[in-house]
mmCIF file of C-alpha atoms in Angstrom:
data_model
loop_
_atom_site.group_PDB
_atom_site.id
_atom_site.type_symbol
_atom_site.label_atom_id
_atom_site.label_comp_id
_atom_site.label_asym_id
_atom_site.label_seq_id
_atom_site.Cartn_x
_atom_site.Cartn_y
_atom_site.Cartn_z
ATOM 1 C CA MET A 1 131.568 191.680 94.170
ATOM 2 C CA ASN A 2 131.768 195.224 95.563
ATOM 3 C CA SER A 3 130.623 198.395 93.859
ATOM 4 C CA ALA A 4 130.322 202.052 94.732
ATOM 5 C CA LEU A 5 128.007 204.902 93.870
ATOM 6 C CA SER A 6 128.702 208.631 93.977
ATOM 7 C CA PRO A 7 126.379 210.459 96.428
ATOM 8 C CA PRO A 8 123.837 212.227 94.173
ATOM 9 C CA CYS A 9 122.878 209.183 92.120
ATOM 10 C CA ALA A 10 123.285 206.860 95.074
ATOM 11 C CA ILE A 11 120.688 208.609 97.192
ATOM 12 C CA ARG A 12 118.450 208.867 94.140
ATOM 13 C CA ALA A 13 118.828 205.139 93.611
ATOM 14 C CA PHE A 14 117.644 204.457 97.166
ATOM 15 C CA SER A 15 114.684 206.860 96.943
ATOM 16 C CA VAL A 16 113.673 206.881 93.256
ATOM 17 C CA ALA A 17 110.647 204.673 93.838
ATOM 18 C CA ILE A 18 109.459 206.581 96.892
ATOM 19 C CA ARG A 19 109.468 210.090 95.435
ATOM 20 C CA GLU A 20 107.107 209.618 92.545
ATOM 21 C CA GLU A 21 106.002 213.207 92.661
ATOM 22 C CA GLU A 22 109.477 214.105 91.378
ATOM 23 C CA VAL A 23 109.925 211.180 88.988
ATOM 24 C CA GLU A 24 108.067 210.950 85.714
ATOM 25 C CA ARG A 25 106.119 207.728 85.528
ATOM 26 C CA ARG A 26 106.941 206.202 82.184
ATOM 27 C CA GLY A 27 105.215 203.338 80.497
ATOM 28 C CA MET A 28 107.475 200.583 79.186
ATOM 29 C CA ALA A 29 106.260 200.895 75.595
ATOM 30 C CA GLY A 30 107.771 203.677 73.494
ATOM 31 C CA GLY A 31 108.262 205.973 76.493
ATOM 32 C CA ARG A 32 104.543 206.679 76.885
ATOM 33 C CA THR A 33 103.624 208.218 80.231
ATOM 34 C CA LEU A 34 101.028 206.143 82.068
ATOM 35 C CA SER A 35 99.589 206.616 85.539
ATOM 36 C CA SER A 36 100.083 203.715 87.944
ATOM 37 C CA SER A 37 97.525 204.777 90.530
ATOM 38 C CA PRO A 38 95.310 201.962 91.859
ATOM 39 C CA SER A 39 92.236 203.364 90.094
ATOM 40 C CA ASP A 40 94.005 203.530 86.746
ATOM 41 C CA LEU A 41 95.450 200.016 87.137
ATOM 42 C CA LEU A 42 92.006 198.668 88.033
ATOM 43 C CA HIS A 43 90.615 200.341 84.917
ATOM 44 C CA ARG A 44 93.333 198.711 82.778
ATOM 45 C CA ILE A 45 92.582 195.323 84.375
ATOM 46 C CA LYS A 46 88.894 195.750 83.596
ATOM 47 C CA SER A 47 89.635 196.674 79.978
ATOM 48 C CA PHE A 48 91.936 193.683 79.568
ATOM 49 C CA VAL A 49 89.409 191.218 81.000
ATOM 50 C CA GLN A 50 86.682 192.751 78.817
ATOM 51 C CA SER A 51 88.800 192.141 75.725
ATOM 52 C CA LEU A 52 89.086 188.452 76.651
ATOM 53 C CA VAL A 53 85.316 188.264 77.169
ATOM 54 C CA ASP A 54 84.779 189.884 73.772
ATOM 55 C CA ASP A 55 87.037 187.261 72.173
ATOM 56 C CA LEU A 56 84.986 184.477 73.727
ATOM 57 C CA GLY A 57 81.734 186.140 72.697
ATOM 58 C CA ASN A 58 82.910 186.318 69.102
ATOM 59 C CA ASP A 59 84.202 182.742 69.030
ATOM 60 C CA ARG A 60 87.809 183.880 68.986
ATOM 61 C CA PRO A 61 90.371 182.052 71.125
ATOM 62 C CA PRO A 62 91.500 184.419 73.931
ATOM 63 C CA SER A 63 95.090 185.597 73.592
ATOM 64 C CA VAL A 64 97.423 188.025 75.329
ATOM 65 C CA ALA A 65 100.069 190.093 73.539
ATOM 66 C CA LEU A 66 103.057 190.952 75.752
ATOM 67 C CA ASP A 67 105.960 193.191 74.899
ATOM 68 C CA ARG A 68 109.197 191.223 74.956
ATOM 69 C CA TYR A 69 112.293 192.709 76.587
ATOM 70 C CA ARG A 70 115.783 191.559 75.706
ATOM 71 C CA ASN A 71 118.060 191.195 78.698
ATOM 72 C CA TYR A 72 121.021 191.550 76.381
ATOM 73 C CA CYS A 73 122.013 190.791 72.800
ATOM 74 C CA SER A 74 125.043 189.225 71.187
ATOM 75 C CA ASP A 75 126.820 191.243 68.507
ATOM 76 C CA LEU A 76 130.575 190.851 68.298
ATOM 77 C CA SER A 77 130.850 193.176 65.287
ATOM 78 C CA GLY A 78 131.084 196.227 67.552
ATOM 79 C CA ARG A 79 127.862 197.672 66.126
ATOM 80 C CA CYS A 80 125.744 196.896 69.177
ATOM 81 C CA THR A 81 122.444 198.763 68.965
ATOM 82 C CA CYS A 82 120.252 196.705 71.324
ATOM 83 C CA SER A 83 118.494 198.457 74.197
ATOM 84 C CA TYR A 84 117.437 196.324 77.133
ATOM 85 C CA ASP A 85 114.797 198.786 78.364
ATOM 86 C CA LEU A 86 112.798 199.015 75.126
ATOM 87 C CA PRO A 87 110.383 196.378 73.785
ATOM 88 C CA ASN A 88 111.814 193.904 71.335
ATOM 89 C CA GLY A 89 108.780 192.469 69.575
ATOM 90 C CA LYS A 90 105.710 190.748 70.966
ATOM 91 C CA GLU A 91 105.029 187.435 72.663
ATOM 92 C CA ILE A 92 101.540 186.034 72.048
ATOM 93 C CA ILE A 93 100.070 183.817 74.757
ATOM 94 C CA SER A 94 97.162 182.006 73.150
ATOM 95 C CA ILE A 95 94.740 179.414 74.491
ATOM 96 C CA GLU A 96 95.092 177.699 71.115
ATOM 97 C CA LYS A 97 98.504 176.455 72.199
ATOM 98 C CA GLU A 98 98.328 173.699 74.752
ATOM 99 C CA SER A 99 101.571 174.846 76.355
ATOM 100 C CA HIS A 100 100.076 178.318 76.901
ATOM 101 C CA THR A 101 96.828 177.236 78.516
ATOM 102 C CA TYR A 102 98.343 176.772 82.003
ATOM 103 C CA ARG A 103 100.324 180.002 81.776
ATOM 104 C CA LEU A 104 97.197 181.962 80.858
ATOM 105 C CA ASP A 105 95.256 180.275 83.660
ATOM 106 C CA VAL A 106 97.907 181.286 86.211
ATOM 107 C CA LEU A 107 98.100 184.842 84.811
ATOM 108 C CA LEU A 108 94.340 185.356 85.199
ATOM 109 C CA THR A 109 94.287 183.818 88.684
ATOM 110 C CA VAL A 110 97.138 186.059 89.875
ATOM 111 C CA LEU A 111 95.517 189.068 88.190
ATOM 112 C CA LEU A 112 92.327 188.416 90.186
ATOM 113 C CA ILE A 113 94.345 188.390 93.401
ATOM 114 C CA ILE A 114 96.104 191.631 92.462
ATOM 115 C CA GLN A 115 92.780 193.243 91.631
ATOM 116 C CA GLN A 116 91.611 192.367 95.131
ATOM 117 C CA LEU A 117 94.798 193.786 96.699
ATOM 118 C CA LEU A 118 94.316 197.064 94.842
ATOM 119 C CA GLN A 119 90.627 197.324 95.651
ATOM 120 C CA GLU A 120 91.176 196.696 99.354
ATOM 121 C CA ASN A 121 94.472 198.641 99.548
ATOM 122 C CA LYS A 122 96.258 195.623 100.948
ATOM 123 C CA HIS A 123 99.692 194.176 100.249
ATOM 124 C CA GLY A 124 100.970 190.649 99.763
ATOM 125 C CA SER A 125 104.216 188.913 98.878
ATOM 126 C CA LYS A 126 104.733 186.571 95.958
ATOM 127 C CA ARG A 127 104.766 183.732 98.467
ATOM 128 C CA ASP A 128 101.439 184.885 99.922
ATOM 129 C CA ILE A 129 99.936 184.793 96.438
ATOM 130 C CA TYR A 130 101.257 181.270 95.827
ATOM 131 C CA TYR A 131 99.610 179.931 99.006
ATOM 132 C CA MET A 132 96.255 181.459 98.077
ATOM 133 C CA HIS A 133 95.826 178.855 95.328
ATOM 134 C CA PRO A 134 98.518 176.150 95.725
ATOM 135 C CA GLY A 135 96.297 173.736 93.846
ATOM 136 C CA VAL A 136 96.364 175.974 90.758
ATOM 137 C CA PHE A 137 100.011 176.997 90.915
ATOM 138 C CA LEU A 138 102.389 174.097 90.327
ATOM 139 C CA ASP A 139 105.311 176.034 91.767
ATOM 140 C CA GLN A 140 106.451 179.498 92.867
ATOM 141 C CA ALA A 141 108.142 180.125 89.513
ATOM 142 C CA ALA A 142 104.741 180.108 87.771
ATOM 143 C CA VAL A 143 103.515 182.890 90.062
ATOM 144 C CA ASP A 144 106.728 184.878 89.574
ATOM 145 C CA GLN A 145 106.373 184.705 85.785
ATOM 146 C CA ALA A 146 102.713 185.729 85.973
ATOM 147 C CA ILE A 147 103.591 188.796 88.047
ATOM 148 C CA ASN A 148 106.259 189.830 85.528
ATOM 149 C CA ASP A 149 103.752 189.297 82.689
ATOM 150 C CA ILE A 150 101.181 191.442 84.491
ATOM 151 C CA CYS A 151 103.724 194.241 85.014
ATOM 152 C CA ILE A 152 104.422 194.258 81.280
ATOM 153 C CA LEU A 153 100.718 193.986 80.450
ATOM 154 C CA LEU A 154 99.717 196.895 82.696
ATOM 155 C CA LYS A 155 102.920 198.864 82.075
ATOM 156 C CA CYS A 156 103.791 199.366 85.715
ATOM 157 C CA SER A 157 106.277 198.270 88.354
ATOM 158 C CA ARG A 158 105.715 195.399 90.751
ATOM 159 C CA HIS A 159 105.248 197.642 93.789
ATOM 160 C CA HIS A 160 102.371 199.399 91.993
ATOM 161 C CA LEU A 161 100.502 196.069 92.128
ATOM 162 C CA ASN A 162 100.806 196.025 95.950
ATOM 163 C CA VAL A 163 103.064 192.967 95.621
ATOM 164 C CA VAL A 164 105.837 193.436 98.181
ATOM 165 C CA PRO A 165 109.070 191.477 98.613
ATOM 166 C CA VAL A 166 110.105 189.570 101.693
ATOM 167 C CA GLY A 167 112.832 191.924 102.796
ATOM 168 C CA LYS A 168 116.286 190.738 103.710
ATOM 169 C CA GLY A 169 118.597 193.563 102.634
ATOM 170 C CA LEU A 170 120.691 195.451 105.204
ATOM 171 C CA VAL A 171 121.994 199.010 105.311
ATOM 172 C CA MET A 172 124.288 200.914 107.647
ATOM 173 C CA GLY A 173 126.088 204.240 107.658
ATOM 174 C CA TRP A 174 125.439 207.936 107.319
ATOM 175 C CA LEU A 175 121.747 207.834 106.517
ATOM 176 C CA ARG A 176 118.483 208.984 108.113
ATOM 177 C CA PHE A 177 114.929 208.353 106.938
ATOM 178 C CA SER A 178 111.360 207.867 108.101
ATOM 179 C CA GLU A 179 109.339 204.726 107.400
ATOM 180 C CA ALA A 180 105.571 204.893 107.890
ATOM 181 C CA GLY A 181 106.061 207.589 110.546
ATOM 182 C CA ARG A 182 108.913 205.736 112.295
ATOM 183 C CA LYS A 183 112.229 207.578 112.299
ATOM 184 C CA VAL A 184 115.319 205.528 111.507
ATOM 185 C CA CYS A 185 118.620 207.266 112.203
ATOM 186 C CA CYS A 186 121.524 205.077 111.101
ATOM 187 C CA ILE A 187 123.849 208.073 111.598
ATOM 188 C CA ASN A 188 123.644 207.683 115.370
ATOM 189 C CA ASN A 189 125.097 204.187 115.036
ATOM 190 C CA PRO A 190 126.791 204.064 111.627
ATOM 191 C CA ASN A 191 128.242 200.593 112.196
ATOM 192 C CA THR A 192 124.896 199.002 113.114
ATOM 193 C CA ALA A 193 122.856 197.152 110.469
ATOM 194 C CA TYR A 194 119.254 198.130 109.766
ATOM 195 C CA SER A 195 116.809 196.254 107.574
ATOM 196 C CA ILE A 196 116.025 197.872 104.236
ATOM 197 C CA PRO A 197 112.290 198.674 104.279
ATOM 198 C CA VAL A 198 110.062 196.265 102.355
ATOM 199 C CA SER A 199 107.780 199.034 101.094
ATOM 200 C CA LEU A 200 109.981 201.858 99.843
ATOM 201 C CA GLU A 201 106.870 203.845 99.000
ATOM 202 C CA GLU A 202 106.409 204.452 102.755
ATOM 203 C CA VAL A 203 109.903 205.891 103.136
ATOM 204 C CA GLU A 204 110.354 209.649 103.202
ATOM 205 C CA ASP A 205 112.538 212.417 104.595
ATOM 206 C CA ILE A 206 115.748 210.776 103.396
ATOM 207 C CA ALA A 207 118.865 212.657 104.455
ATOM 208 C CA SER A 208 122.505 211.707 104.142
ATOM 209 C CA VAL A 209 125.940 213.265 104.392
ATOM 210 C CA SER A 210 127.719 210.191 103.046
ATOM 211 C CA ARG A 211 130.512 210.482 100.509
ATOM 212 C CA TYR A 212 129.448 207.336 98.661
ATOM 213 C CA ILE A 213 127.450 204.120 98.876
ATOM 214 C CA LEU A 214 129.217 200.768 98.852
ATOM 215 C CA VAL A 215 127.232 197.743 97.686
ATOM 216 C CA VAL A 216 128.560 194.360 98.800
ATOM 217 C CA GLU A 217 127.201 190.988 97.771
ATOM 218 C CA LYS A 218 127.835 188.856 100.867
ATOM 219 C CA GLU A 219 126.683 189.402 104.433
ATOM 220 C CA SER A 220 130.005 188.086 105.734
ATOM 221 C CA VAL A 221 131.816 190.978 104.014
ATOM 222 C CA PHE A 222 129.188 193.411 105.317
ATOM 223 C CA GLN A 223 129.757 192.187 108.887
ATOM 224 C CA ARG A 224 133.535 192.312 108.464
ATOM 225 C CA LEU A 225 133.298 195.988 107.467
ATOM 226 C CA ALA A 226 130.889 196.668 110.353
ATOM 227 C CA ASN A 227 133.420 195.198 112.803
ATOM 228 C CA ASP A 228 136.096 197.446 111.328
ATOM 229 C CA LYS A 229 133.806 200.499 111.777
ATOM 230 C CA PHE A 230 134.210 201.141 108.054
ATOM 231 C CA CYS A 231 131.206 203.500 107.704
ATOM 232 C CA GLU A 232 132.236 205.601 110.693
ATOM 233 C CA LYS A 233 135.816 205.993 109.431
ATOM 234 C CA ASN A 234 134.953 206.569 105.768
ATOM 235 C CA GLN A 235 131.658 208.506 106.055
ATOM 236 C CA CYS A 236 129.739 206.232 103.730
ATOM 237 C CA ILE A 237 126.708 203.951 103.446
ATOM 238 C CA ILE A 238 126.990 200.180 102.931
ATOM 239 C CA ILE A 239 124.225 198.021 101.506
ATOM 240 C CA THR A 240 124.058 194.242 101.111
ATOM 241 C CA GLY A 241 121.456 191.971 99.601
ATOM 242 C CA ARG A 242 122.857 189.062 101.674
ATOM 243 C CA GLY A 243 123.600 186.972 98.597
ATOM 244 C CA TYR A 244 120.810 187.153 96.035
ATOM 245 C CA PRO A 245 119.068 190.470 96.828
ATOM 246 C CA ASP A 246 115.349 190.989 97.376
ATOM 247 C CA VAL A 247 113.478 193.469 95.165
ATOM 248 C CA SER A 248 113.682 196.393 97.615
ATOM 249 C CA THR A 249 117.481 196.124 97.660
ATOM 250 C CA ARG A 250 117.559 195.358 93.938
ATOM 251 C CA ARG A 251 115.961 198.702 93.007
ATOM 252 C CA PHE A 252 119.552 199.339 92.004
ATOM 253 C CA GLY A 253 119.050 197.173 88.973
ATOM 254 C CA SER A 254 117.978 193.818 87.562
ATOM 255 C CA MET A 255 118.401 192.236 84.173
ATOM 256 C CA GLN A 256 115.483 189.906 84.844
ATOM 257 C CA MET A 257 113.249 192.977 85.222
ATOM 258 C CA ALA A 258 114.431 194.713 82.044
ATOM 259 C CA TYR A 259 110.903 195.937 81.385
ATOM 260 C CA ASP A 260 111.260 198.109 84.508
ATOM 261 C CA ALA A 261 114.742 199.376 83.724
ATOM 262 C CA ASN A 262 113.890 203.076 83.962
ATOM 263 C CA MET A 263 113.011 202.602 87.640
ATOM 264 C CA LEU A 264 115.936 200.321 88.422
ATOM 265 C CA ARG A 265 119.144 201.281 86.709
ATOM 266 C CA VAL A 266 121.908 203.346 88.267
ATOM 267 C CA PRO A 267 124.189 204.490 85.432
ATOM 268 C CA THR A 268 126.984 205.686 87.755
ATOM 269 C CA VAL A 269 127.495 202.378 89.583
ATOM 270 C CA ARG A 270 131.126 201.250 89.453
ATOM 271 C CA TRP A 271 132.603 197.808 89.936
ATOM 272 C CA LEU A 272 135.457 198.021 92.487
ATOM 273 C CA GLY A 273 136.605 194.427 92.164
ATOM 274 C CA VAL A 274 138.167 192.180 93.217
ATOM 275 C CA PHE A 275 139.924 192.082 89.801
ATOM 276 C CA HIS A 276 142.405 189.505 88.543
ATOM 277 C CA SER A 277 144.605 192.462 87.744
ATOM 278 C CA ASP A 278 144.788 193.117 91.508
ATOM 279 C CA LEU A 279 146.500 189.772 92.105
ATOM 280 C CA ASP A 280 150.104 190.940 91.710
ATOM 281 C CA LYS A 281 149.548 194.546 92.776
ATOM 282 C CA TYR A 282 148.165 193.643 96.199
ATOM 283 C CA HIS A 283 150.160 190.425 96.625
ATOM 284 C CA PHE A 284 147.156 188.215 97.257
ATOM 285 C CA PRO A 285 148.088 184.744 98.574
ATOM 286 C CA ASP A 286 147.276 181.698 96.430
ATOM 287 C CA ARG A 287 144.624 180.584 98.921
ATOM 288 C CA CYS A 288 142.482 183.515 97.747
ATOM 289 C CA LEU A 289 142.037 181.728 94.409
ATOM 290 C CA LEU A 290 139.742 178.857 93.514
ATOM 291 C CA LYS A 291 139.661 176.814 90.312
ATOM 292 C CA MET A 292 136.779 177.688 88.042
ATOM 293 C CA THR A 293 134.256 174.917 87.566
ATOM 294 C CA SER A 294 132.983 173.949 84.128
ATOM 295 C CA HIS A 295 129.758 175.795 84.985
ATOM 296 C CA ASP A 296 131.742 178.926 85.906
ATOM 297 C CA LYS A 297 133.529 178.796 82.553
ATOM 298 C CA GLU A 298 130.292 178.330 80.608
ATOM 299 C CA ARG A 299 128.739 181.336 82.321
ATOM 300 C CA ALA A 300 131.803 183.495 81.706
ATOM 301 C CA LYS A 301 131.848 182.568 78.020
ATOM 302 C CA ALA A 302 128.138 183.366 77.727
ATOM 303 C CA MET A 303 128.702 186.751 79.329
ATOM 304 C CA LEU A 304 131.485 187.557 76.848
ATOM 305 C CA LEU A 305 128.906 187.248 74.043
ATOM 306 C CA ARG A 306 126.907 190.153 75.457
ATOM 307 C CA CYS A 307 127.683 193.029 73.164
ATOM 308 C CA TYR A 308 127.206 195.722 75.807
ATOM 309 C CA LEU A 309 130.460 194.540 77.442
ATOM 310 C CA SER A 310 132.443 195.789 74.458
ATOM 311 C CA LYS A 311 130.387 198.939 74.107
ATOM 312 C CA GLU A 312 129.806 200.027 77.702
ATOM 313 C CA ALA A 313 132.075 197.976 79.949
ATOM 314 C CA PRO A 314 135.288 196.947 78.178
ATOM 315 C CA GLN A 315 137.063 196.617 81.545
ATOM 316 C CA TRP A 316 134.572 193.939 82.616
ATOM 317 C CA ARG A 317 135.210 192.062 79.373
ATOM 318 C CA LYS A 318 138.957 192.211 79.914
ATOM 319 C CA GLU A 319 138.644 190.852 83.461
ATOM 320 C CA LEU A 320 136.450 187.967 82.256
ATOM 321 C CA GLU A 321 138.962 187.103 79.545
ATOM 322 C CA VAL A 322 141.834 187.060 82.070
ATOM 323 C CA MET A 323 139.774 184.934 84.475
ATOM 324 C CA LEU A 324 139.048 182.396 81.740
ATOM 325 C CA GLN A 325 142.682 182.389 80.622
ATOM 326 C CA LYS A 326 143.912 181.649 84.152
ATOM 327 C CA GLY A 327 141.001 179.355 84.998
ATOM 328 C CA MET A 328 140.819 180.842 88.505
ATOM 329 C CA LYS A 329 138.354 182.949 90.457
ATOM 330 C CA PHE A 330 138.564 184.906 93.713
ATOM 331 C CA GLU A 331 137.115 183.967 97.087
ATOM 332 C CA ILE A 332 136.624 187.455 98.492
ATOM 333 C CA GLU A 333 136.470 186.371 102.168
ATOM 334 C CA ALA A 334 139.968 184.922 101.772
ATOM 335 C CA LEU A 335 141.349 188.425 101.238
ATOM 336 C CA SER A 336 141.352 188.765 104.999
ATOM 337 C CA SER A 337 143.764 185.843 105.345
ATOM 338 C CA ASN A 338 146.788 188.112 105.781
ATOM 339 C CA SER A 339 144.974 190.703 107.846
ATOM 340 C CA LEU A 340 141.422 190.830 109.195
ATOM 341 C CA SER A 341 141.309 194.522 108.282
ATOM 342 C CA PHE A 342 142.614 194.045 104.749
ATOM 343 C CA LEU A 343 139.268 194.820 103.068
ATOM 344 C CA SER A 344 138.953 198.063 105.031
ATOM 345 C CA GLU A 345 142.302 199.153 103.588
ATOM 346 C CA TYR A 346 141.807 197.721 100.096
ATOM 347 C CA ILE A 347 138.387 199.274 99.390
ATOM 348 C CA PRO A 348 139.255 202.956 100.084
ATOM 349 C CA GLU A 349 142.442 202.588 98.037
ATOM 350 C CA LYS A 350 140.468 201.153 95.101
ATOM 351 C CA ILE A 351 137.884 203.956 95.361
ATOM 352 C CA HIS A 352 140.511 206.710 95.293
ATOM 353 C CA GLU A 353 142.515 204.888 92.636
ATOM 354 C CA GLY A 354 139.470 204.945 90.324
ATOM 355 C CA SER A 355 138.618 208.556 91.227
ATOM 356 C CA TYR A 356 135.067 207.528 92.124
ATOM 357 C CA ILE A 357 134.764 210.276 94.693
#
């Protein structure tokens, strides 16, 4: 899928996490403002551990109360009032429940590692944390869940914990920035790919004269546009997560990190397509279509139950309904079957057609 951002919000989306002096740090519970400095996080960790010790000292089974965040809700009545960035009740992790014992053990082990990272001002990836205690952690997913739980518990973002992603995102175009004192000037070579920095907190002096940012899912599409010198011709920035994006690239948004929505969401992002409604208009050949699998259909039906589609994105809902009705989906790389430069012609037309810029 491709999407585009208008310049003001697009640059803000890329730099929101690295300009904290200009962005109000908000806790994820009721909008309370909480500091996420290492000293304050260490204090909150100490208070949390002390509460568990007090429980043990008073013969109470230790438990942890976590705010729950709803990725989405289903309400087909049209009266959707759910908010994915506000808590939706509590989840209690208690040692009294056998199924919770392992989860609490992992949470405390990961919390100890994070405390050490903060105290020593060091950074580590989720994979690094897993390999510190592979005998305790049954799999990577357990560590990932613990980190999310800790973010909710301490009311902070993952990067505040000094947990960094393994970067794989790419960017090219009319952009210049500095990373840890190193100047990166994509503008000099707007069709050359640069890695998106792993630690966005070390990025500063961002400057851009781009007209918009284009976000593409697949690296193959990214490379196709690079070959066509798309950024140079259209004065834009292109970003790709190379399939499933890492966290640095995903600072544009993530439903799985709903608790951190204030730092992630980009309200002005627009879906460019490819739409089923484009099929006849652009005369796509049949080879651009693939039959939907049963899994595809199940996922599409589940998405249609999300009430925000009717409230905030009726066009998305309409496209899903048409896709299900026809039982076909697009293979975006196949759009170049008639012409290798087709995407470079299609995308600007779709942008101007939607008046995105």
